[in-house]
XYZ file of C-alpha atoms in Angstrom:
629
model
C -15.956 -7.512 -9.131
C -15.264 -11.263 -9.557
C -11.505 -12.653 -9.203
C -11.829 -13.071 -12.845
C -12.039 -9.648 -13.444
C -9.438 -9.150 -10.558
C -6.612 -11.433 -12.440
C -7.462 -9.587 -15.716
C -7.485 -6.068 -13.904
C -3.670 -6.662 -12.398
C -2.685 -8.308 -15.626
C -3.362 -5.327 -17.143
C -2.100 -2.501 -14.469
C 1.081 -4.698 -12.749
C 1.835 -6.242 -15.846
C 3.394 -9.102 -15.225
C 2.389 -11.050 -11.662
C 3.719 -14.107 -9.879
C 1.037 -16.613 -10.065
C 1.623 -17.471 -5.925
C 0.787 -13.732 -5.587
C -2.775 -13.934 -7.232
C -3.446 -16.700 -5.207
C -2.923 -15.148 -1.527
C -4.596 -11.804 -3.109
C -7.235 -13.704 -3.920
C -7.530 -15.922 -1.255
C -7.665 -19.789 -2.894
C -5.169 -22.138 -4.429
C -2.445 -22.169 -6.939
C -5.027 -24.411 -8.606
C -7.805 -22.174 -8.139
C -5.909 -19.567 -10.005
C -4.682 -21.438 -12.768
C -8.622 -23.080 -13.382
C -9.551 -18.964 -13.661
C -6.510 -18.537 -16.021
C -8.037 -21.531 -18.458
C -11.098 -20.071 -18.296
C -10.230 -16.404 -18.965
C -7.953 -17.562 -21.720
C -11.326 -19.412 -23.410
C -13.158 -15.441 -23.625
C -10.266 -13.825 -24.298
C -9.352 -15.895 -27.636
C -8.123 -15.649 -30.244
C -7.722 -11.823 -29.307
C -5.368 -12.066 -26.505
C -3.857 -14.859 -24.151
C -2.407 -15.063 -20.662
C 0.967 -17.053 -20.920
C 2.783 -18.497 -17.523
C 6.384 -17.065 -18.215
C 9.425 -17.556 -16.302
C 9.452 -17.446 -12.891
C 6.304 -18.706 -12.583
C 4.755 -15.345 -13.849
C 1.618 -14.397 -15.460
C 2.039 -12.290 -18.512
C -1.090 -10.679 -21.045
C -0.257 -11.037 -24.503
C -2.451 -8.814 -26.990
C -2.597 -9.698 -30.312
C -5.394 -8.224 -31.722
C -5.758 -4.869 -29.607
C -9.707 -3.901 -30.767
C -10.667 -7.260 -30.613
C -9.894 -7.800 -27.476
C -11.261 -4.931 -25.775
C -14.757 -6.082 -27.162
C -13.129 -9.798 -25.405
C -12.221 -7.912 -22.188
C -15.800 -5.935 -21.641
C -17.129 -9.298 -21.772
C -15.530 -11.000 -19.419
C -16.067 -8.109 -17.595
C -20.112 -8.364 -17.697
C -20.188 -11.942 -17.625
C -23.447 -12.648 -15.584
C -22.616 -15.237 -13.603
C -23.801 -16.965 -10.129
C -20.394 -19.011 -10.027
C -18.584 -16.151 -8.189
C -19.464 -15.377 -4.084
C -19.699 -11.479 -4.524
C -22.078 -11.685 -7.501
C -24.453 -13.960 -5.599
C -24.405 -12.370 -2.558
C -25.064 -8.985 -4.284
C -28.464 -10.669 -6.039
C -29.468 -11.880 -2.207
C -28.593 -8.465 -1.042
C -31.072 -7.184 -4.321
C -33.668 -9.660 -3.454
C -33.975 -9.151 -0.059
C -34.465 -5.192 -0.712
C -36.914 -5.826 -3.071
C -39.457 -8.265 -1.404
C -41.544 -7.536 1.067
C -41.777 -10.967 2.552
C -38.796 -13.083 4.090
C -37.447 -15.058 1.485
C -36.191 -18.668 2.660
C -32.992 -20.194 1.613
C -34.737 -23.020 -1.207
C -36.040 -19.578 -3.119
C -32.693 -18.264 -3.240
C -30.636 -21.454 -3.818
C -33.036 -22.067 -7.445
C -32.845 -18.477 -8.448
C -29.509 -18.703 -8.378
C -29.210 -22.769 -9.724
C -26.999 -23.066 -6.327
C -27.172 -25.899 -3.604
C -28.887 -25.154 -0.035
C -25.826 -25.163 1.282
C -23.845 -22.514 -1.249
C -26.643 -20.352 -0.801
C -26.508 -20.679 3.176
C -23.111 -19.823 3.015
C -23.484 -17.086 1.031
C -25.847 -16.121 3.706
C -23.373 -15.953 6.139
C -20.710 -13.957 4.463
C -23.893 -11.271 3.999
C -24.323 -11.591 7.439
C -20.815 -10.253 8.228
C -20.540 -7.722 5.202
C -24.289 -6.233 6.588
C -22.822 -6.198 10.355
C -20.572 -3.912 9.527
C -22.865 -1.260 8.542
C -25.435 -2.031 11.325
C -28.075 -3.850 9.406
C -28.790 -6.743 10.802
C -29.711 -9.827 8.434
C -32.636 -12.031 10.680
C -34.003 -15.361 9.975
C -36.808 -17.177 11.398
C -36.949 -20.835 10.913
C -39.828 -22.321 8.438
C -40.138 -18.591 7.146
C -36.912 -17.116 5.901
C -34.578 -14.375 5.721
C -35.351 -10.360 5.805
C -33.429 -7.300 6.655
C -33.316 -4.667 9.347
C -31.876 -1.771 9.216
C -32.119 2.553 8.588
C -32.206 3.935 4.841
C -28.883 5.218 4.800
C -26.766 2.382 5.590
C -28.606 0.428 2.809
C -27.499 2.914 0.981
C -23.456 2.530 1.766
C -23.988 -0.973 1.397
C -25.341 -0.498 -2.542
C -22.266 1.923 -2.925
C -19.223 0.895 -0.692
C -19.739 -3.348 -1.811
C -22.416 -4.562 -4.155
C -22.275 -1.044 -7.140
C -21.177 -2.825 -9.609
C -23.230 -6.474 -9.282
C -26.373 -4.489 -8.775
C -25.843 -1.930 -11.491
C -24.453 -4.151 -13.917
C -25.758 -2.509 -17.033
C -25.351 1.101 -16.005
C -27.939 3.949 -15.655
C -31.036 4.918 -18.201
C -29.961 7.874 -20.189
C -31.320 10.746 -18.789
C -29.720 10.070 -15.442
C -25.897 10.503 -16.950
C -27.188 13.394 -19.542
C -28.344 14.949 -15.865
C -25.185 14.381 -14.279
C -22.816 15.259 -17.061
C -24.525 18.921 -17.578
C -24.141 19.336 -13.878
C -20.427 18.252 -14.347
C -20.142 20.115 -16.774
C -20.958 23.923 -15.577
C -19.055 22.864 -12.239
C -16.105 21.908 -14.497
C -15.568 18.436 -12.122
C -13.372 16.337 -13.069
C -13.922 12.805 -14.409
C -14.052 10.883 -10.877
C -15.566 13.077 -9.764
C -18.525 13.014 -12.411
C -18.198 9.418 -12.085
C -18.486 9.598 -8.170
C -21.869 11.831 -8.267
C -23.661 9.643 -10.857
C -23.187 6.315 -8.924
C -24.782 8.007 -5.459
C -27.216 9.649 -8.164
C -28.222 6.236 -9.351
C -28.548 4.746 -6.041
C -30.979 7.683 -4.675
C -33.053 7.029 -8.115
C -33.199 3.886 -7.881
C -34.408 3.852 -3.723
C -36.744 6.990 -4.536
C -38.570 5.295 -7.183
C -39.004 1.848 -5.210
C -40.600 3.885 -2.102
C -37.303 4.496 0.099
C -36.522 8.107 0.252
C -34.390 9.727 2.598
C -36.727 11.610 5.241
C -34.060 12.350 7.286
C -30.118 12.652 7.891
C -27.856 12.546 10.801
C -28.036 16.086 12.888
C -24.202 16.625 12.426
C -25.065 16.506 8.094
C -26.599 19.656 8.382
C -22.737 21.302 8.637
C -23.562 21.071 4.702
C -26.699 22.703 4.332
C -26.061 26.121 2.265
C -22.690 25.196 1.298
C -21.594 24.917 -2.688
C -22.078 21.214 -2.442
C -25.303 21.007 -1.048
C -25.993 24.341 -3.821
C -24.988 21.849 -6.758
C -26.912 18.358 -5.184
C -30.535 20.474 -5.074
C -29.543 21.734 -8.728
C -28.779 18.195 -9.670
C -32.091 16.844 -8.337
C -34.151 19.547 -9.103
C -33.177 18.461 -12.657
C -34.166 14.555 -12.172
C -37.717 15.481 -10.573
C -39.774 15.230 -13.689
C -38.365 10.900 -13.638
C -38.808 11.066 -9.763
C -42.408 10.859 -7.996
C -44.002 14.450 -7.054
C -42.784 14.032 -2.766
C -39.126 13.420 -2.932
C -37.627 15.113 0.595
C -35.327 17.446 0.856
C -32.829 15.321 2.632
C -31.780 13.402 -0.755
C -30.551 16.937 -1.789
C -28.364 16.490 1.330
C -27.684 13.213 0.808
C -26.294 13.624 -2.862
C -24.231 16.455 -1.341
C -22.035 14.206 0.828
C -19.806 12.505 -2.403
C -18.825 16.611 -3.027
C -18.273 18.040 0.491
C -15.802 14.722 0.726
C -13.709 15.392 -2.271
C -11.859 18.472 -3.443
C -13.913 20.203 -6.543
C -14.192 23.733 -7.467
C -17.301 23.731 -5.856
C -14.904 24.424 -2.509
C -12.824 26.982 -3.687
C -16.344 29.032 -3.928
C -16.761 28.024 -0.045
C -12.977 29.135 1.527
C -10.808 30.004 -1.895
C -7.409 28.859 -0.517
C -7.730 28.416 3.217
C -6.734 25.691 5.020
C -8.442 25.011 8.683
C -5.642 24.942 11.641
C -7.384 22.360 12.894
C -6.520 20.544 9.872
C -2.786 21.532 10.225
C -2.448 20.663 13.120
C -3.530 17.239 12.788
C -0.870 16.632 10.255
C 1.647 18.513 12.306
C 0.566 15.658 14.746
C 1.030 12.780 12.399
C 4.113 13.818 11.298
C 5.364 14.675 15.159
C 4.146 10.544 15.931
C 6.785 9.826 12.542
C 9.681 11.600 13.957
C 8.537 9.521 17.564
C 8.209 5.940 16.143
C 10.370 5.650 13.459
C 13.161 8.283 14.070
C 12.570 10.091 10.804
C 11.848 13.679 10.342
C 10.098 14.530 6.828
C 11.521 18.316 5.451
C 8.757 18.943 3.117
C 10.287 21.696 1.822
C 7.404 22.051 -1.335
C 4.741 23.372 0.484
C 2.225 22.896 -2.756
C 2.558 19.655 -2.153
C 1.994 20.009 1.738
C -0.678 22.165 1.191
C -2.193 19.137 -0.637
C -1.637 16.671 1.513
C -3.223 19.037 4.146
C -6.258 19.418 2.399
C -6.371 15.191 1.564
C -6.174 14.940 4.952
C -9.259 17.834 5.850
C -11.000 15.564 3.005
C -10.586 12.359 4.875
C -12.256 13.581 8.239
C -14.825 15.027 6.250
C -15.058 11.426 4.256
C -14.954 9.655 7.412
C -17.701 12.280 9.089
C -20.209 11.119 5.982
C -19.159 7.380 5.565
C -17.794 8.151 1.559
C -15.557 5.394 0.248
C -13.259 7.013 -2.259
C -14.138 3.643 -4.256
C -10.815 3.602 -5.907
C -7.345 2.805 -4.600
C -3.755 3.478 -5.224
C -2.987 -0.725 -6.604
C -0.057 -2.112 -5.069
C 1.051 0.615 -2.364
C 1.377 -1.766 0.503
C 3.880 -4.429 -1.000
C 5.591 -1.858 -3.047
C 6.524 0.884 -0.702
C 6.064 -0.390 3.254
C 7.944 2.765 4.606
C 5.325 5.013 3.443
C 2.664 2.542 4.250
C 3.894 2.150 7.940
C 3.976 5.854 8.132
C 0.235 5.868 6.656
C -0.514 2.940 9.345
C 0.766 5.480 12.022
C -1.502 8.819 10.585
C -5.097 6.441 10.819
C -3.819 5.518 14.378
C -2.982 9.310 14.774
C -6.402 10.509 13.010
C -8.792 7.646 14.511
C -7.384 8.776 18.142
C -8.059 12.389 18.053
C -11.292 12.133 15.981
C -12.711 8.543 16.566
C -14.143 6.440 13.247
C -12.042 4.510 10.962
C -9.406 5.129 8.326
C -10.201 2.723 5.868
C -7.987 0.542 3.702
C -8.589 2.418 0.612
C -7.972 5.733 2.917
C -4.272 4.402 3.871
C -3.596 3.825 0.756
C -3.819 7.812 -0.792
C -1.997 8.416 2.488
C 0.904 6.363 2.027
C 1.310 7.776 -1.950
C 1.681 11.118 -0.090
C 4.351 10.248 1.892
C 6.223 8.124 -0.577
C 6.403 11.709 -2.593
C 7.821 13.140 -0.063
C 10.278 10.196 0.960
C 11.924 10.753 -2.836
C 11.859 13.925 -2.904
C 13.724 13.672 0.340
C 16.172 11.781 -1.385
C 16.798 13.517 -4.061
C 17.753 16.465 -1.466
C 20.214 14.421 0.611
C 23.833 16.211 -0.610
C 25.338 12.680 -0.330
C 26.241 11.637 -4.230
C 27.680 8.540 -5.000
C 31.010 9.127 -7.209
C 32.620 6.230 -9.803
C 35.624 6.139 -10.913
C 35.277 4.503 -14.801
C 39.523 4.095 -15.380
C 39.648 4.280 -18.814
C 41.341 6.388 -21.671
C 39.877 8.826 -22.587
C 38.474 10.544 -25.517
C 38.169 7.149 -27.577
C 35.412 5.447 -29.034
C 35.196 2.848 -26.340
C 35.613 4.719 -23.507
C 32.765 7.375 -24.525
C 30.581 4.202 -25.246
C 31.740 2.524 -22.168
C 30.302 5.861 -20.140
C 27.344 6.395 -21.767
C 26.513 2.355 -21.174
C 26.935 3.448 -16.935
C 25.659 6.355 -17.265
C 21.882 4.707 -18.581
C 22.464 2.386 -15.680
C 22.563 4.298 -12.704
C 20.179 7.137 -11.570
C 21.007 10.876 -11.127
C 22.632 10.671 -7.607
C 25.442 8.714 -9.100
C 28.528 10.634 -10.622
C 30.842 9.070 -13.644
C 34.247 10.596 -13.362
C 36.572 9.033 -16.400
C 40.694 8.944 -14.937
C 42.856 8.175 -17.410
C 44.910 5.025 -16.161
C 48.419 6.733 -15.689
C 46.915 9.309 -13.673
C 45.515 7.015 -11.450
C 46.444 6.603 -7.033
C 45.375 6.902 -4.052
C 45.227 10.771 -4.135
C 43.377 10.379 -7.167
C 40.916 8.574 -6.387
C 40.274 10.821 -2.999
C 36.602 11.173 -2.629
C 35.336 8.285 -4.943
C 33.315 5.504 -3.529
C 34.164 2.881 -6.449
C 36.038 2.395 -9.283
C 35.674 0.802 -12.666
C 38.335 -0.781 -14.704
C 38.971 -2.872 -17.384
C 40.346 -6.479 -16.795
C 43.986 -6.909 -15.681
C 44.472 -3.284 -14.540
C 46.469 -2.895 -11.900
C 45.336 -0.445 -9.496
C 46.191 0.147 -6.026
C 43.091 1.404 -3.753
C 41.441 0.283 -0.827
C 38.283 1.366 -2.714
C 36.168 -1.507 -4.158
C 37.567 -2.518 -7.971
C 34.841 -3.454 -10.508
C 36.796 -5.120 -13.493
C 34.182 -4.882 -16.023
C 34.915 -6.965 -19.755
C 32.001 -5.358 -22.577
C 28.949 -7.903 -21.478
C 29.418 -7.560 -18.083
C 25.813 -7.730 -16.002
C 24.040 -4.409 -16.294
C 21.532 -5.507 -13.210
C 24.592 -6.200 -11.316
C 27.267 -3.149 -11.783
C 23.707 -1.039 -10.353
C 23.281 -3.966 -7.582
C 27.321 -3.379 -6.854
C 27.137 0.907 -6.930
C 24.338 0.741 -4.805
C 26.419 -1.741 -2.147
C 29.665 0.542 -2.837
C 27.635 3.258 -1.558
C 26.233 1.713 1.608
C 30.130 0.373 2.472
C 31.243 3.997 1.970
C 28.436 6.135 4.168
C 27.626 3.357 6.625
C 30.231 0.739 6.535
C 28.336 -2.127 5.741
C 30.410 -4.963 4.173
C 30.661 -5.417 0.679
C 29.659 -9.110 1.010
C 27.951 -9.452 -2.414
C 24.346 -9.569 -0.542
C 22.069 -6.258 -1.281
C 20.066 -6.726 1.898
C 21.586 -3.753 4.523
C 20.349 -6.398 7.377
C 23.034 -8.355 5.798
C 25.610 -6.141 4.839
C 25.682 -4.201 7.752
C 25.235 -7.107 10.016
C 29.056 -8.422 11.846
C 30.162 -11.420 13.452
C 30.661 -9.742 16.910
C 27.430 -8.301 16.899
C 25.590 -11.453 15.994
C 23.219 -13.168 18.860
C 21.554 -16.427 19.377
C 19.494 -16.180 22.213
C 16.763 -17.956 23.809
C 13.300 -17.205 23.297
C 11.878 -14.841 25.501
C 8.185 -14.647 26.722
C 7.981 -10.939 25.242
C 9.614 -8.771 22.886
C 10.767 -6.548 25.965
C 12.449 -9.391 27.368
C 13.814 -10.783 24.265
C 15.527 -7.037 23.836
C 17.099 -6.890 27.317
C 19.038 -10.450 26.616
C 20.178 -8.640 23.793
C 21.488 -5.678 25.723
C 22.565 -7.748 28.118
C 24.685 -9.841 26.027
C 26.305 -6.694 24.661
C 27.445 -5.214 27.634
C 28.675 -8.365 28.839
C 30.763 -8.173 25.234
C 31.500 -4.630 25.899
C 30.030 -3.533 22.729
C 27.437 -1.181 24.450
C 27.658 0.836 27.641
C 25.237 0.960 30.496
C 24.306 4.109 29.481
C 22.978 3.473 26.151
C 21.758 0.209 27.525
C 19.300 2.027 29.733
C 18.454 4.769 27.027
C 17.261 2.196 24.553
C 15.091 1.326 27.613
C 13.705 4.495 28.324
C 12.969 4.618 24.407
C 10.924 1.973 24.524
C 8.870 2.789 27.605
C 8.354 5.943 25.279
C 7.217 4.096 22.197
C 7.928 0.747 22.094
C 9.715 -0.786 18.075
C 7.982 -3.722 17.824
C 7.064 -3.888 14.397
C 4.762 -6.766 14.612
C 4.301 -10.048 16.705
C 7.440 -11.496 15.173
C 9.454 -8.755 14.872
C 11.472 -5.871 16.931
C 13.593 -3.133 15.343
C 14.624 -0.585 18.490
C 17.193 2.254 17.197
C 18.569 5.575 18.973
C 20.772 8.308 17.829
C 22.551 9.519 21.126
C 25.692 11.801 21.597
C 27.186 9.213 23.940
C 27.112 6.733 20.889
C 30.774 6.994 18.740
C 29.671 4.679 15.704
C 27.309 3.574 14.083
C 26.328 -0.517 15.707
C 24.159 -2.760 14.013
C 23.496 -5.750 15.889
C 20.605 -8.692 14.990
C 19.192 -10.645 17.746
C 17.407 -14.453 16.472
C 15.490 -16.460 18.833
C 14.185 -19.826 17.573
C 10.926 -20.877 17.624
C 8.624 -23.663 16.164
C 6.343 -22.184 13.467
C 3.388 -22.208 14.771
C 4.394 -20.528 18.199
C 3.649 -17.162 18.788
C 6.310 -14.422 20.044
C 9.170 -12.376 18.839
C 12.006 -14.069 16.583
C 14.161 -11.548 15.723
C 15.402 -7.976 17.380
C 17.086 -5.629 15.016
C 19.080 -3.173 17.274
C 20.532 -0.049 15.469
C 22.097 2.581 16.804
C 23.099 5.622 15.539
C 25.968 8.836 16.534
C 24.145 11.879 16.847
C 24.134 13.245 13.259
C 20.978 14.289 11.956
C 22.390 14.743 8.420
C 23.111 11.331 7.458
C 21.176 8.416 8.518
C 17.780 9.606 7.452
C 18.430 7.086 4.368
C 19.837 4.411 6.093
C 16.951 4.251 8.594
C 14.300 4.719 5.659
C 16.161 1.482 3.336
C 16.727 -0.878 6.605
C 12.960 -0.264 7.870
C 11.631 -1.026 4.005
C 13.754 -4.147 4.589
C 13.114 -5.121 7.681
C 9.218 -4.778 7.156
C 9.247 -6.882 3.860
C 11.402 -9.032 5.643
C 8.274 -9.004 8.740
C 5.926 -9.618 5.640
C 7.321 -12.909 5.220
C 6.867 -15.374 7.863
C 8.074 -18.462 6.121
C 11.204 -16.538 5.338
C 11.427 -15.072 8.985
C 11.450 -18.586 10.881
C 14.511 -19.649 8.224
C 16.665 -16.086 9.332
C 16.059 -17.005 13.066
C 16.878 -20.465 12.957
C 20.370 -19.461 12.171
C 22.656 -21.092 14.683
C 25.818 -19.205 13.126
C 26.519 -15.780 11.371
C 27.739 -17.674 8.273
C 24.585 -19.600 8.274
C 22.530 -16.134 9.024
C 24.262 -14.576 5.455
C 23.614 -17.949 3.753
C 19.606 -17.234 4.145
C 19.675 -14.036 2.518
C 22.489 -15.203 -0.209
C 18.686 -18.047 -1.189
C 16.614 -15.669 -0.429
C 12.941 -15.295 0.600
C 11.859 -18.600 -1.984
C 14.465 -20.995 -1.131
């Protein structure tokens, strides 16, 4: 898929996207993205247009849906050597079908590009092939050729270049055979499509004289399984279109995508059973998350938990048989950083216990499960935000106001109408925030929002969220939406000298806190003990150590900043969270803090500015201005 196709897909699925985000994900400049957009608009006109709206975000505007569908297909099928991925696919395919070495000059002439461009593409292709243990050989005045086993070559075709090499789809008979098998075994569309890709590669390679004659001995565990029987059925149906001497190993090859995904076939092999080893692996993952992040996922949805265990089991099969999902869950890393952090921990556990590599596509799916777990856990949190709406009951204006507010807040916010005459400290007990009309005289220590008819709806939602953090965790009502700003207080903000290591910077922060009497020596020792067990350095620039301990009386959130030049390595910020030992009240806080801190770590420029703060006031101002300032 070339860059223009990726842009179009992004716009169709994300609805709008920032120009800088497209440049970052594409690894190119904003100017290159602008050129791509102009080319796409020329292709899509007059059916659709990509427009640049406020805040430099692109949006796809479709004027003629039917005509757009045709234009978009044309844009995606455009055969061009203007994209390096397409050129690499062409080079790989050429080297596969040629019996003799191919010169760089011949490749450049075929693709109508310069010799230096073709040479650069060959260098990139070599890097891709190295990961599959395929060697791109070269000899001066002779040319380039490939050396490698047949199975890795097929994996390259499937994982990297399938869409470019098999652009025109498969012959009708191939899809018919696959669809017939898929219908008999009740495969869903994704499984049928995946099987069709493997079948297409098998047919292509067998017909060109490159059949698989032998597979690793570990694959023999599939012989006799439902996946293997189904694959043998498909191979038998395809034999009229293949050479007469197709090896039996090809059936085992076709079984791989079926064994690596959950399908009705597994039910016939072992209905509703899960391996004890798989369940123990998931237990290890949850224990590591608890140890590293201090978060306990109480997964009461047993059906969802079972699906997760099954997903991990099939992931192990995909690793064992080198099968890639071929799909992902777009935006997981940026949208759900806490869940993605959990997925990275799961990856480390899986790789350390089973070996192999968990690829990025798998991380996205694991993170999707964790985000659902977190969402379900949040819904079960007993605490609700209670909002007192001071207004005359029974009037149409009060009913309208309550209806408008209810549309803005989530289910965990309770709105209660109180008559103005009955409002006092006693009646407001148990509420977190008060909503009142302008000019209403109310004596309370609670935060009051005085709303006029044309109030800013999003800012109301923000204030409810701030009021909740204030009520539950003591966050200051500063008007800032970041907990790392709301929880911080001047007495717990420290400007530190840069240190060589994260451990030294954390020690420097705690030394300053002990000197001020903010923490005891015992708490300092407990933090150090926990760090020795599992260091909480999130990346090379930032740490988030946290501790829950019976000796801690109240929530403490300290910030230590150490200014460094942007090009310097080393930790710049340490956020230290100390919690009373209360297992029920702080998981939600930890999740929100992790979310903010992981996002902060991902924005190096903003992180550098925040860490350069010379005072608490300057620290807060950075969050007021935001990352883009």
